[in-house]
Every structure is written in structure tokens, then in C-alpha cells.
Short mmCIF file of C-alpha atoms and ligand atoms in Angstrom, two decimals:
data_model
loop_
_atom_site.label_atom_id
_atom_site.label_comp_id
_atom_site.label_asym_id
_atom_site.label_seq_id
_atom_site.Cartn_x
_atom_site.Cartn_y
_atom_site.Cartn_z
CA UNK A 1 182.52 11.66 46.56
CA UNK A 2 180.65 8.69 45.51
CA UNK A 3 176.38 9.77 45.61
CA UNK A 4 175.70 7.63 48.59
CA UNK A 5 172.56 9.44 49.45
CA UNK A 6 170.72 9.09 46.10
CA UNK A 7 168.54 12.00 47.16
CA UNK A 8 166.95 14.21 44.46
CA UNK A 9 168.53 17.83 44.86
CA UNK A 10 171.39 17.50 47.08
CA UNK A 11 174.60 15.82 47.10
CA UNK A 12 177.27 14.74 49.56
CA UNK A 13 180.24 16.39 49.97
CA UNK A 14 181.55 14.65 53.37
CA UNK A 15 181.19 12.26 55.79
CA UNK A 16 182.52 11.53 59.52
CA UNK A 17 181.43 9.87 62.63
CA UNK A 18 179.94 11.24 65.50
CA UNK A 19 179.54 9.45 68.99
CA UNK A 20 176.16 8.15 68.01
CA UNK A 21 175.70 8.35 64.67
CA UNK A 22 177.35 8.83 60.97
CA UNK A 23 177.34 12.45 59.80
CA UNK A 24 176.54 12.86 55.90
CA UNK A 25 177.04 16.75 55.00
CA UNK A 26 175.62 17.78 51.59
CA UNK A 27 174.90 20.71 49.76
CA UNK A 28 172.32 21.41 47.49
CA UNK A 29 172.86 21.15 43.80
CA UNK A 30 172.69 23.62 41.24
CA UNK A 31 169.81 26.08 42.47
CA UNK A 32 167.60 28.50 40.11
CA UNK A 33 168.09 31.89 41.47
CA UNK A 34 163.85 32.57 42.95
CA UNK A 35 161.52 34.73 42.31
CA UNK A 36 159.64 36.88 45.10
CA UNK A 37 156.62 35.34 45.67
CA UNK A 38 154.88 38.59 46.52
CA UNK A 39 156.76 41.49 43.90
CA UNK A 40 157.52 38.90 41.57
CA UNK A 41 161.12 40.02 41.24
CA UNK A 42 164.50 37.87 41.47
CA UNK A 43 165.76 37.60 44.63
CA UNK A 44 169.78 37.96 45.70
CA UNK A 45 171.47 35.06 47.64
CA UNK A 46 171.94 35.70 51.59
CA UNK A 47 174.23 33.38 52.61
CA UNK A 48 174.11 29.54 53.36
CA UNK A 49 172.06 27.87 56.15
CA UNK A 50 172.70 24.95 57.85
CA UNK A 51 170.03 22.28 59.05
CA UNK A 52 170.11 19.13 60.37
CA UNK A 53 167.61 15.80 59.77
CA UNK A 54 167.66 12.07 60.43
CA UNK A 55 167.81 9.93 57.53
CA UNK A 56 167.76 5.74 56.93
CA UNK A 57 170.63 3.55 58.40
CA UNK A 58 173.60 3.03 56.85
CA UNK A 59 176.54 0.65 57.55
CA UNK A 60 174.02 -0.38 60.45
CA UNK A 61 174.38 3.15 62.16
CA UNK A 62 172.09 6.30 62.54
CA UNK A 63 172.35 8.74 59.91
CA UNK A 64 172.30 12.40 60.22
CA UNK A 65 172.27 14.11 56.95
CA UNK A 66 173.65 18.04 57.64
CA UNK A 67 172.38 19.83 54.61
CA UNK A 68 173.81 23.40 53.61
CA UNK A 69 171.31 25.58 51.88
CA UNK A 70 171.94 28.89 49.81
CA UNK A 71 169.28 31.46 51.37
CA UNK A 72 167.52 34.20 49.34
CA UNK A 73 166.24 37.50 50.20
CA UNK A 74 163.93 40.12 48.25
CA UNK A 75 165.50 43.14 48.63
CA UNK A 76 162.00 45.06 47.71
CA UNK A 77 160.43 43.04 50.60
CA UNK A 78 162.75 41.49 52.56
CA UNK A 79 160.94 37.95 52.08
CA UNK A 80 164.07 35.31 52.90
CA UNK A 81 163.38 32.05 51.06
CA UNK A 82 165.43 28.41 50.60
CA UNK A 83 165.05 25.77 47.84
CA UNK A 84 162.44 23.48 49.30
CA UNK A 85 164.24 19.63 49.78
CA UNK A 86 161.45 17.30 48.29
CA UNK A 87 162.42 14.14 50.21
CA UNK A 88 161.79 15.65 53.35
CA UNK A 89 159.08 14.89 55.83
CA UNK A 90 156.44 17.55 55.97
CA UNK A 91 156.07 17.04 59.69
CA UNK A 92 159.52 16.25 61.12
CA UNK A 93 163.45 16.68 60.84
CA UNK A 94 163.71 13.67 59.20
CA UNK A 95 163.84 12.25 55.28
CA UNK A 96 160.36 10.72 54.01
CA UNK A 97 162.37 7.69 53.46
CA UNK A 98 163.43 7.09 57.44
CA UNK A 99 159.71 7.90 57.86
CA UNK A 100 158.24 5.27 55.76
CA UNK A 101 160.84 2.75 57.38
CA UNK A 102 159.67 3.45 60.54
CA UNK A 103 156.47 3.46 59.61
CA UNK A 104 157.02 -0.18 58.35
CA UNK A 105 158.60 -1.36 61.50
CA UNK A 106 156.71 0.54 64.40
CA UNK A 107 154.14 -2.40 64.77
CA UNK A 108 156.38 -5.36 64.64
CA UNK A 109 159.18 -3.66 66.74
CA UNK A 110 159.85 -2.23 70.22
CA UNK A 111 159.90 1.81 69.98
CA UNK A 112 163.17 1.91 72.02
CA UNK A 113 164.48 -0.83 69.58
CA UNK A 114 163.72 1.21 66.64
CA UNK A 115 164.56 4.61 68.19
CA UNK A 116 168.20 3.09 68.86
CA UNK A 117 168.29 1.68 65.28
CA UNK A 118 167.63 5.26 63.59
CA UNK A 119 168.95 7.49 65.94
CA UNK A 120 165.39 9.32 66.12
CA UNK A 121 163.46 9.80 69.68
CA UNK A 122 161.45 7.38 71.54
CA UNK A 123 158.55 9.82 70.85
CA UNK A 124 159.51 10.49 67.39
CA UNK A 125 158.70 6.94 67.12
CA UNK A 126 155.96 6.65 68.82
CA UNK A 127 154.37 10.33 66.48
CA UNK A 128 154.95 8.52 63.63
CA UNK A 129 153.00 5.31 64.81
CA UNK A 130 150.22 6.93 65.88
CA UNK A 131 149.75 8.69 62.69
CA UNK A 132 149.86 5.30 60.98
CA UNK A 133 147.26 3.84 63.45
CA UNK A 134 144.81 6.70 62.62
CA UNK A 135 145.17 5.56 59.15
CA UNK A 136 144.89 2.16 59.14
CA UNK A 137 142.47 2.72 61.37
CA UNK A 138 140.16 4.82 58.80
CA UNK A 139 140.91 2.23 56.32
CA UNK A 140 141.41 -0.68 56.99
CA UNK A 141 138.28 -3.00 57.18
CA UNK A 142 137.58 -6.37 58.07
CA UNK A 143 134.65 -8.47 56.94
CA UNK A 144 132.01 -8.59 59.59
CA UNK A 145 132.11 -12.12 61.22
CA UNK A 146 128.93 -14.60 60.79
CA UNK A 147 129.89 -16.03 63.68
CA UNK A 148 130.99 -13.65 66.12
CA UNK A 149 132.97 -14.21 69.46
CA UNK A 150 133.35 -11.48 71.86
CA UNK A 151 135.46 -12.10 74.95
CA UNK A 152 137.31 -10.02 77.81
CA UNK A 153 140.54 -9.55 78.23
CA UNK A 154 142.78 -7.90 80.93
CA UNK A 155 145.15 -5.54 78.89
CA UNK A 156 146.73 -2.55 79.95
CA UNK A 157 145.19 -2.78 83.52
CA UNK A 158 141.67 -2.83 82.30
CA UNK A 159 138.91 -5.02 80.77
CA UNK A 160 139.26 -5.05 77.23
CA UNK A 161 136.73 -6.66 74.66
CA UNK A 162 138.17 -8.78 71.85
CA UNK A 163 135.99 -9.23 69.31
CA UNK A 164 136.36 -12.76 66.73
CA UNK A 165 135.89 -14.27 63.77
CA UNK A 166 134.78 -17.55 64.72
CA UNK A 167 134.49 -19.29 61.51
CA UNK A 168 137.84 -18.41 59.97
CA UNK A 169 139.69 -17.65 63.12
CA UNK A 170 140.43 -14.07 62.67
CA UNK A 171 140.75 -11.03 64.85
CA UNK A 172 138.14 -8.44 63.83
CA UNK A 173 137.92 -5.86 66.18
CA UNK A 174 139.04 -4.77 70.12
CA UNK A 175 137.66 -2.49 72.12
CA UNK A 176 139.01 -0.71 74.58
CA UNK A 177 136.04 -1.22 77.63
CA UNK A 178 133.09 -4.05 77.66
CA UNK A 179 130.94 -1.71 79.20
CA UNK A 180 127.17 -1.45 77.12
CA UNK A 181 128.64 2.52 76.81
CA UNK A 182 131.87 1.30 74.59
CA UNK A 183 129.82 -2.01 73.05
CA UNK A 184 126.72 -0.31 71.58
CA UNK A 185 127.94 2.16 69.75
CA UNK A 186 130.37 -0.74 68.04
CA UNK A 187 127.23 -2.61 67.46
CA UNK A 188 125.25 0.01 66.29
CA UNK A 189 127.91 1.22 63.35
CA UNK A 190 128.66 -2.24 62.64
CA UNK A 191 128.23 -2.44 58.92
CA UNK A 192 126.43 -5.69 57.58
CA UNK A 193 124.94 -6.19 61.21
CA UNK A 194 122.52 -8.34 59.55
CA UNK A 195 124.90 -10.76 58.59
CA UNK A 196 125.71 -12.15 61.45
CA UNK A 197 124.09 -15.19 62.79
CA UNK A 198 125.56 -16.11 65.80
CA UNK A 199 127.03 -14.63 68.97
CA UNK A 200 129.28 -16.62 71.21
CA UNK A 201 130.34 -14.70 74.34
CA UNK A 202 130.41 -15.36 77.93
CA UNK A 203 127.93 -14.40 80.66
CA UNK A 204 128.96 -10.86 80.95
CA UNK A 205 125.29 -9.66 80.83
CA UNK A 206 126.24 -6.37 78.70
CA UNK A 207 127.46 -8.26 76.26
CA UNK A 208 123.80 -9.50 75.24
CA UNK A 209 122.05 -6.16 76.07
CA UNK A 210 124.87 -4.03 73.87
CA UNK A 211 124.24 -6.41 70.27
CA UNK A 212 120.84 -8.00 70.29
CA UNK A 213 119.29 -4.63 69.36
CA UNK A 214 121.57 -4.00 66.57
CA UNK A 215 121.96 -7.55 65.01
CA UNK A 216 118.63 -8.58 64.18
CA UNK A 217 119.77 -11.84 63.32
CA UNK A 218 122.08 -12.71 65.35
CA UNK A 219 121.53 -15.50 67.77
CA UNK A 220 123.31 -15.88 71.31
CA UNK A 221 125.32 -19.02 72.79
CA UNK A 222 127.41 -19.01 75.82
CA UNK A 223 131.10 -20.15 75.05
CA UNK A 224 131.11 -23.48 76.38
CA UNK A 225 134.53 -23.19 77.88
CA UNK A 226 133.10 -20.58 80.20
CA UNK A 227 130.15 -22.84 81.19
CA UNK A 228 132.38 -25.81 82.14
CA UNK A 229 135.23 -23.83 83.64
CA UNK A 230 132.75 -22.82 86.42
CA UNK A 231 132.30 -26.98 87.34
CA UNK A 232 136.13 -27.02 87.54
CA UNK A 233 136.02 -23.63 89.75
CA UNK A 234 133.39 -25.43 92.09
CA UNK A 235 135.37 -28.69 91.96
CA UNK A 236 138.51 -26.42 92.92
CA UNK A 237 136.43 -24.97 95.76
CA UNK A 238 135.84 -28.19 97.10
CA UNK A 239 139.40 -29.54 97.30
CA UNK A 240 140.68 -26.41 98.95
CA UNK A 241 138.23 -27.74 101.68
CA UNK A 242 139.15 -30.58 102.07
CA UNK A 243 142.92 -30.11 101.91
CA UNK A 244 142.44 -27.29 104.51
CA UNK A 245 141.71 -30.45 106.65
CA UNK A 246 145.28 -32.48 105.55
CA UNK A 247 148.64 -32.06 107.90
CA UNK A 248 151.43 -29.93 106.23
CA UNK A 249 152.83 -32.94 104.31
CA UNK A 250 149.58 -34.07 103.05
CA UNK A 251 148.62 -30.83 102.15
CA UNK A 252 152.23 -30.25 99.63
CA UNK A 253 151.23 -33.50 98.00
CA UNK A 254 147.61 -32.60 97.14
CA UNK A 255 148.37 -29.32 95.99
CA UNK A 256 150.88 -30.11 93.49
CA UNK A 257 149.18 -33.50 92.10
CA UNK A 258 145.45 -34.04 92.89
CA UNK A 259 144.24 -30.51 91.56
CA UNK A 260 145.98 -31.29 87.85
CA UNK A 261 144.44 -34.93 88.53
CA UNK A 262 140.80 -33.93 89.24
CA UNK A 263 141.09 -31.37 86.94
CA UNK A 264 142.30 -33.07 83.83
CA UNK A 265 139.65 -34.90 81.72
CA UNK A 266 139.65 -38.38 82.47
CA UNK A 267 141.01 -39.40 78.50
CA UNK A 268 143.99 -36.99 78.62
CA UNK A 269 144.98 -38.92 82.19
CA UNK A 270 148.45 -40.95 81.74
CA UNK A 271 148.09 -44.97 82.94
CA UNK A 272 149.98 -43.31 86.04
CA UNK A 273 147.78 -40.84 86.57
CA UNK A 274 144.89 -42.85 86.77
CA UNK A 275 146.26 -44.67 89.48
CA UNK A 276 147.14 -41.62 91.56
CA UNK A 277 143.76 -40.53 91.11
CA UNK A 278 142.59 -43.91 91.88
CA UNK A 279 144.18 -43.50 95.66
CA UNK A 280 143.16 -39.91 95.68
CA UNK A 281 139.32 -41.12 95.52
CA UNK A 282 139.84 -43.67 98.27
CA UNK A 283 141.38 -41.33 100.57
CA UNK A 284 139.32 -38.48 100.15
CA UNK A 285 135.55 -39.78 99.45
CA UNK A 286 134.27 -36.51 99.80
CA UNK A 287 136.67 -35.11 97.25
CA UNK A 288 135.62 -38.42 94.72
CA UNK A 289 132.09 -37.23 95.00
CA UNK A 290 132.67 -33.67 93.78
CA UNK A 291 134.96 -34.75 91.05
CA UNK A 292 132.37 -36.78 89.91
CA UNK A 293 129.72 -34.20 89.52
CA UNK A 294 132.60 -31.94 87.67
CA UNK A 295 132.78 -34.85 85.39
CA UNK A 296 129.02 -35.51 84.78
CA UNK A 297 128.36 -31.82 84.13
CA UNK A 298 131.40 -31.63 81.51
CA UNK A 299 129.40 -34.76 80.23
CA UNK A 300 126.51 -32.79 79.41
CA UNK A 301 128.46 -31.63 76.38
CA UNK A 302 128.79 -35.24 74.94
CA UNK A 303 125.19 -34.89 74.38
CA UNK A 304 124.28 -35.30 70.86
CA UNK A 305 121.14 -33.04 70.87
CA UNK A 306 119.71 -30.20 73.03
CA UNK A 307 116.78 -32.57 74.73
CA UNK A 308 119.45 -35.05 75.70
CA UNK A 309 121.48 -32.11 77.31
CA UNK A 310 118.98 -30.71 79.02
CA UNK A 311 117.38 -33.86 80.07
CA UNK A 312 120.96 -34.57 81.40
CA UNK A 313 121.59 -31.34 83.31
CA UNK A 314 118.38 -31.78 85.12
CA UNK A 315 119.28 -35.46 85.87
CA UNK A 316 122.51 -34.01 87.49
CA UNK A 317 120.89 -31.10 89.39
CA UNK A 318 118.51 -33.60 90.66
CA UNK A 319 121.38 -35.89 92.08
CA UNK A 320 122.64 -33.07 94.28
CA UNK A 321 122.52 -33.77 97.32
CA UNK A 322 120.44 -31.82 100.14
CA UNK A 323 123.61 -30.79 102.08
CA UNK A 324 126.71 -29.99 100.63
CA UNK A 325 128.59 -29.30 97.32
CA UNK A 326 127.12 -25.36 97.59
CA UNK A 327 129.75 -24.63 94.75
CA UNK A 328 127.56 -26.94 92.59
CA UNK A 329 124.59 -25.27 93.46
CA UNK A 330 125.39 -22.40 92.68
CA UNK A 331 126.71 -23.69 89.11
CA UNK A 332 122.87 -25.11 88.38
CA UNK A 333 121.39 -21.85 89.60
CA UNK A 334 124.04 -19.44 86.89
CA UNK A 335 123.17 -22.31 84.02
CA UNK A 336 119.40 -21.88 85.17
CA UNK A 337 119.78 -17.63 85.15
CA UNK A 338 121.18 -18.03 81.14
CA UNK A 339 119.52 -21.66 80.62
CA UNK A 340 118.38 -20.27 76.93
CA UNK A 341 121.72 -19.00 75.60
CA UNK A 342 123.69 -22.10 76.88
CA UNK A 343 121.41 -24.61 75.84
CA UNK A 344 121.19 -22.60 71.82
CA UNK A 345 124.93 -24.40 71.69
CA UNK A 346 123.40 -27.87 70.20
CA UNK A 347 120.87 -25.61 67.76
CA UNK A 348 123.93 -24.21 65.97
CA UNK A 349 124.67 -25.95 62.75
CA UNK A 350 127.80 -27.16 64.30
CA UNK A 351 129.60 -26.70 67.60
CA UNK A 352 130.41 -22.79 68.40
CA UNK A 353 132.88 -22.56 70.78
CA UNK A 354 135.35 -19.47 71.51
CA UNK A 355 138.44 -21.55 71.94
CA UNK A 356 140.73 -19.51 69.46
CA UNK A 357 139.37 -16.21 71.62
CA UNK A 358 141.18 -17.51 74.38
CA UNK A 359 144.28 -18.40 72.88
CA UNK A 360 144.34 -15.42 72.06
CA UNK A 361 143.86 -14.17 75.25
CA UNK A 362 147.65 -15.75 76.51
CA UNK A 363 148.91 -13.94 73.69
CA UNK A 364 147.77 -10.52 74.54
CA UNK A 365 149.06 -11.07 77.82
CA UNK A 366 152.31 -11.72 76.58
CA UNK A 367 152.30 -8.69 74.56
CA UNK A 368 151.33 -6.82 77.86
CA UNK A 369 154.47 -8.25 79.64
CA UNK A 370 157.18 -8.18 76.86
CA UNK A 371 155.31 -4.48 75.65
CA UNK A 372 155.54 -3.22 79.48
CA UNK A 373 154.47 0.48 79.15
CA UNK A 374 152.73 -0.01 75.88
CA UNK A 375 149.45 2.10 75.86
CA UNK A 376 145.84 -0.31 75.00
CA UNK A 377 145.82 1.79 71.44
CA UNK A 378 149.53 0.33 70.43
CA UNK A 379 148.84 -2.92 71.76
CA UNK A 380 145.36 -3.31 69.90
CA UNK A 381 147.27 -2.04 66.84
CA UNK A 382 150.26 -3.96 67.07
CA UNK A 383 147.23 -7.18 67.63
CA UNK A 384 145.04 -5.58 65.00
CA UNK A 385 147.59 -4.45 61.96
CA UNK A 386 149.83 -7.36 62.39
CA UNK A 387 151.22 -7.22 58.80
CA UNK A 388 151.98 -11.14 59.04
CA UNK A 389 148.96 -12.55 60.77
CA UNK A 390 146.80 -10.15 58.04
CA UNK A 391 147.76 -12.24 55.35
CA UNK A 392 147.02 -15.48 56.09
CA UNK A 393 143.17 -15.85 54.93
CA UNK A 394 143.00 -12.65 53.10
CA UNK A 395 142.83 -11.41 49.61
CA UNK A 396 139.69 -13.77 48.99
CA UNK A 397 138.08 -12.30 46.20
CA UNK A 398 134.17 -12.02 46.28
CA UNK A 399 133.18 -9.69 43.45
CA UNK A 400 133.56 -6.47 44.95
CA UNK A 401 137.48 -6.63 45.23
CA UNK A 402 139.51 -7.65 48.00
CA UNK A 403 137.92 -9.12 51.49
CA UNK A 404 140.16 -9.15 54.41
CA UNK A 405 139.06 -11.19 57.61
CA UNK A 406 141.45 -9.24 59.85
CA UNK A 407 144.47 -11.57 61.54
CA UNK A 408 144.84 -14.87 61.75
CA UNK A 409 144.88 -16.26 65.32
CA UNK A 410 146.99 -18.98 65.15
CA UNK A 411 149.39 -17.35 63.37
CA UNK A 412 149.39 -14.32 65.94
CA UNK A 413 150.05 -17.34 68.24
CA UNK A 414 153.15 -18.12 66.68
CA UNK A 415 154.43 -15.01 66.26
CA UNK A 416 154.36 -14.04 70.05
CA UNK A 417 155.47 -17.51 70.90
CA UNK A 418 158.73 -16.49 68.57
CA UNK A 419 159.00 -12.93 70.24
CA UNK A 420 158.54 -11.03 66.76
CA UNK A 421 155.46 -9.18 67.99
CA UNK A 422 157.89 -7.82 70.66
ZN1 LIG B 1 159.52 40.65 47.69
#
């Protein structure tokens, strides 16, 4: 029979199919009679045994290699030995080979997907990952970030804490809770702490209690995004109130067009939409006036230097009026409580924003949906080792070998938009 198997030691003598997968039986090649380890003496052969492991796919099936080994006995002793089989696993029934393949696959695959592929158990699969995550995770490292974004993220039915490159637009690290207990200890073993320079986050509090200790340099600015979101949340607050006033008709027709009016930015409104919105501010003057203070406090950010914006956030608190628009209030008393960190946005050397962060965001959720069941350590490792997203803006050489940034966002992106982080 033709060496299909092009294993060292063994050769196959048959081959037939079984429900699920194809059968390979081999024996063992020529074997050297042993000696007793303990009296040193040749041993006699004791019949053949039998024993079963998985091996690679072949012909697109499951393989199941049944190997038939000579067994030796001392007879001073009684010792029983078999020729050891050098391609097998150390750990589990299965060739080093199908090991290595899976090994290759588990982070880009589904473990059912792969379990069905090779024939091998769901939790064989998932073993073998985990191993592979212990590893990469004592050896793989990624360049600590100069600018640094750190951001939440509901995964796996918790807060998470993503942790960004912000100037090259890399993942660099996840954690699995934002509490101070899980972020200083990832602060305080952060190697080359010093470099970084600047910290964008949001106003989770722990966020700036967990670093500034450990990253002496390290300056804080609150992700814009989050800052301006909270004018569109009090504009949204707003227009709930006054459509809880509309009939039932009314009410449809504000729902599905005046919040994506008032909350688009006036320049990305069609010529259409300007007109609806045009009506909308005529028929609901109340609703016009909130919509414009969402507007003049996203125009804070137009400001070319931190004086102007400051000079123009107090301009806008100052136009509130005495009764009404609480939402609004409440914004200018949260910019007031972190009025430092927001304002240290126009003293960066250029605009620091965590934008990529949450991009990335809608693509962790969409690994938690299509990865239903996954636990947060295979889903940060399937974000975290992604073979394809780690090569895009790595390999930069700076002297002291290889620098790796960790993986590229955008290209994450488009690999869960094309379902191959699945
Ligand atoms: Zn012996």
C-alpha cells in the first residue's frame, strides 16, 4: 500500500471507512528488540497492542490512524514496554501534526467547526487552544502605546476594558474588568510606563485613579466622542418629552425621522433633510431650542485653541436658560466635574480622539453574537492573536529586533465584517 501517512516509524497496511471518519491501520516498522530499563537485559515480545489516535484530514474527512504495536516484557522483572511513536502528541490521542493544525486554526475558527473538521472533541479543541493562549500569552508582546486609549466594552456579560494604540491604531491589551482592582496591577507591570504621554479614556473615574500613579508621564484627555455623545443623550431626552405630548400618528413620524434629523450633524444632512428638519423646528419650538444647544456644544470642538473652547463653553452655559433644558444642565455640571481632562484635548499636539476604540467596540460585539458561548479569555484571544490583523503594522525594525504594535483595528474591522473571525 502506497505510504499515505508519511509518518516516521509506522506504515499503513489498510484503510476503510467508518460512519464518521476514514480508518488508516498501520503497524510499526521494523522494531529493535529493547533492553530492560532496570536489569539491563533484552526483553521477549508479548504480543501486539492496539491503540487508537486522531490524525490530519484526508480526502476532506476525519482520520483515525489504528496503530498495532509489538509489546515487550522483561521476564527478570516483568517491566512491559512498546516502541515509543515520535509523532505523537505528548498530551493527547492524537498525532503532533493534527495538533499543530488545530493549533493554527483554533483562533480564526469556530471550535464546533473545527471539531467536525478533525473528528476530535469540542473540548479537545478547546485544551489545545487554551494551551496556545497561555503561550502566546507569555510571549507575545506589544509595544506600549504613546498614546493610549482605554475604553469599556460589554463582552461576555460584563464590563471589559480595551486597551489602544492610538497612534497606529492597534489593539494592545484587554482586560477582563475596569475595576481600579484589575487596572492597577496592568498599570503597575506595564513595561516602558514612562513612555507614554497621553491617556484618552472616558469618564469612568477608575480609569484615572488606576494609571496616573504608574505613568508618570502620561497626561489625561477625555475621548471627545464621549463628551459630545452626552449633548446628543440630553437632546434625546428632550424629544422624548416632547413627543410624549404628540397623538399616536404624530408620535410614529417623529420617532422614525426627527431623532436621525436632530441628531445628525447639520453638514452630513441631505437637501431633503434639511427641509424636514426645517418643519420639525417650526412645529416643535421647544424641540428647535434644544437642538440648538446640542449643536453649539458640539461646536465647542471647532474651536481652534483651548481659550476659545473654554471661552465658548462658558458662553453656552451662560445662555441656559433659568427653567428648563435640565438634561443640559446636567451636561455643564459633568464637563465642570472633569473640566481639566476635557479641556487637555486642544493641548495635545494634535487631536486625540478614541474613534478606532469604538469601532472596535461593534466588532467585539459581533464576535459576542456570532461566538455565542465563547468564554471573555477566547474572545480576547481570538481579538488579541488575530494572526491577520497582527501583521499589518508589524515587523518594524527599531534596533533591538522585531516591534509588534499588536492588531490592526481596521483590519479586525474587516475581518468580522467578512465573518472570518467567526
Ligand atoms: Zn527487567
Amino acid at each position: 500500500m502506497l505510504d499515505l501517512l508519511n509518518l516516521p516509524g509506522v506504515k499503513p497496511v489498510d484503510m476503510y471507512k467508518e460512519s464518521k471518519a476514514l480508518i488508516i491501520v498501520a503497524v510499526t516498522e521494523m522494531v529493535k528488540v529493547p533492553l530492560c530499563e532496570g536489569c539491563n537485559i533484552p526483553m521477549h515480545k508479548h504480543g501486539t497492542r492496539k491503540n487508537k489516535f486522531s490524525d490530519t484530514p484526508l480526502y476532506m474527512e476525519p482520520v483515525r490512524l489504528e496503530v498495532q504495536r509489538p509489546r515487550f516484557r522483561c521476564e527478570s522483572c516483568g517491566k512491559m514496554a512498546m516502541p515509543e511513536l515520535s509523532f505523537l502528541d505528548d498530551k493527547r490521542r492524537a498525532t503532533k501534526r493534527l495538533v499543530d493544525v488545530i493549533r493554527q486554526q483554533c483562533l480564526g475558527t469556530t471550535f464546533r467547526a473545527l471539531a467536525e473538521q478533525t473528528g476530535v472533541a469540542v473540548n479537545t479543541v478547546k485544551n489545545i487552544a487554551h494551551d496556545l493562549i497561555n503561550e502566546l500569552s507569555q510571549t507575545v508582546r506589544y509595544e506600549t502605546p504613546v498614546i493610549m486609549g482605554i475604553d469599556e466594552v460589554n463582552l461576555a456579560g460584563d464590563y471589559r476594558c480595551v486597551i489602544s494604540n492610538l497612534a497606529t491604531n492597534n489593539v494592545f491589551d484587554m482586560l477582563e474588568y475596569r475595576t481600579q482592582e484589575h487596572l492597577k496591577p496592568f498599570f503597575k507591570d506595564l513595561p516602558d510606563g514612562d513612555k507614554v504621554e497621553w491617556v484618552c479614556t472616558d469618564m469612568w473615574r477608575p480609569f484615572k485613579r488606576s494609571f496616573t500613579q504608574y505613568l508618570p508621564n502620561a497626561k489625561l484627555v477625555i475621548d471627545k466622542f464621549h463628551v459630545v455623545k452626552m449633548a446628543s443623550e440630553a437632546l434625546e431626552e428632550e424629544r422624548k418629552k416632547y413627543q410624549a405630548q404628540l397623538g399616536k400618528e404624530q408620535r410614529i413620524y417623529v420617532k422614525k425621522s426627527i431623532r436621525c434629523l436632530t441628531l445628525k450633524r447639520p453638514g452630513n444632512l441631505t437637501s431633503p433633510e434639511q427641509k424636514a428638519l426645517e418643519i420639525v423646528r417650526q412645529e416643535i419650538p421647544e424641540l428647535a431650542v434644544a437642538y440648538d444647544f446640542k449643536e453649539a456644544f458640539f461646536g465647542i470642538y471647532d474651536e481652534p485653541d483651548k481659550q476659545n473652547a473654554q471661552n465658548a463653553f462658558e458662553a453656552w452655559e451662560n445662555s441656559l436658560p433659568d427653567q428648563g433644558l435640565e438634561p443640559f444642565k446636567k451636561l455643564a455640571k459633568t464637563v465642570h466635574n472633569h473640566y481639566e481632562d476635557i479641556f487637555a484635548y486642544w493641548d495635545a499636539p494634535f487631536p486625540i480622539t478614541n474613534a478606532y476604540t469604538e469601532g472596535l467596540n461593534g466588532l467585539i460585539k459581533m464576535v459576542n453574537r456570532l461566538g455565542r458561548g465563547y468564554s471573555y479569555e477566547i474572545i480576547r484571544a481570538k481579538t488579541l492573536y488575530s494572526a491577520e490583523a497582527r501583521k499589518v503594522g508589524s515587523g518594524i525594525r527599531a534596533g533591538r529586533g522585531k516591534v509588534e504594535y499588536g492588531p490592526h483595528i481596521p483590519t479586525l474591522l474587516k475581518q468580522a465584517e467578512s465573518g472570518e473571525l467567526d
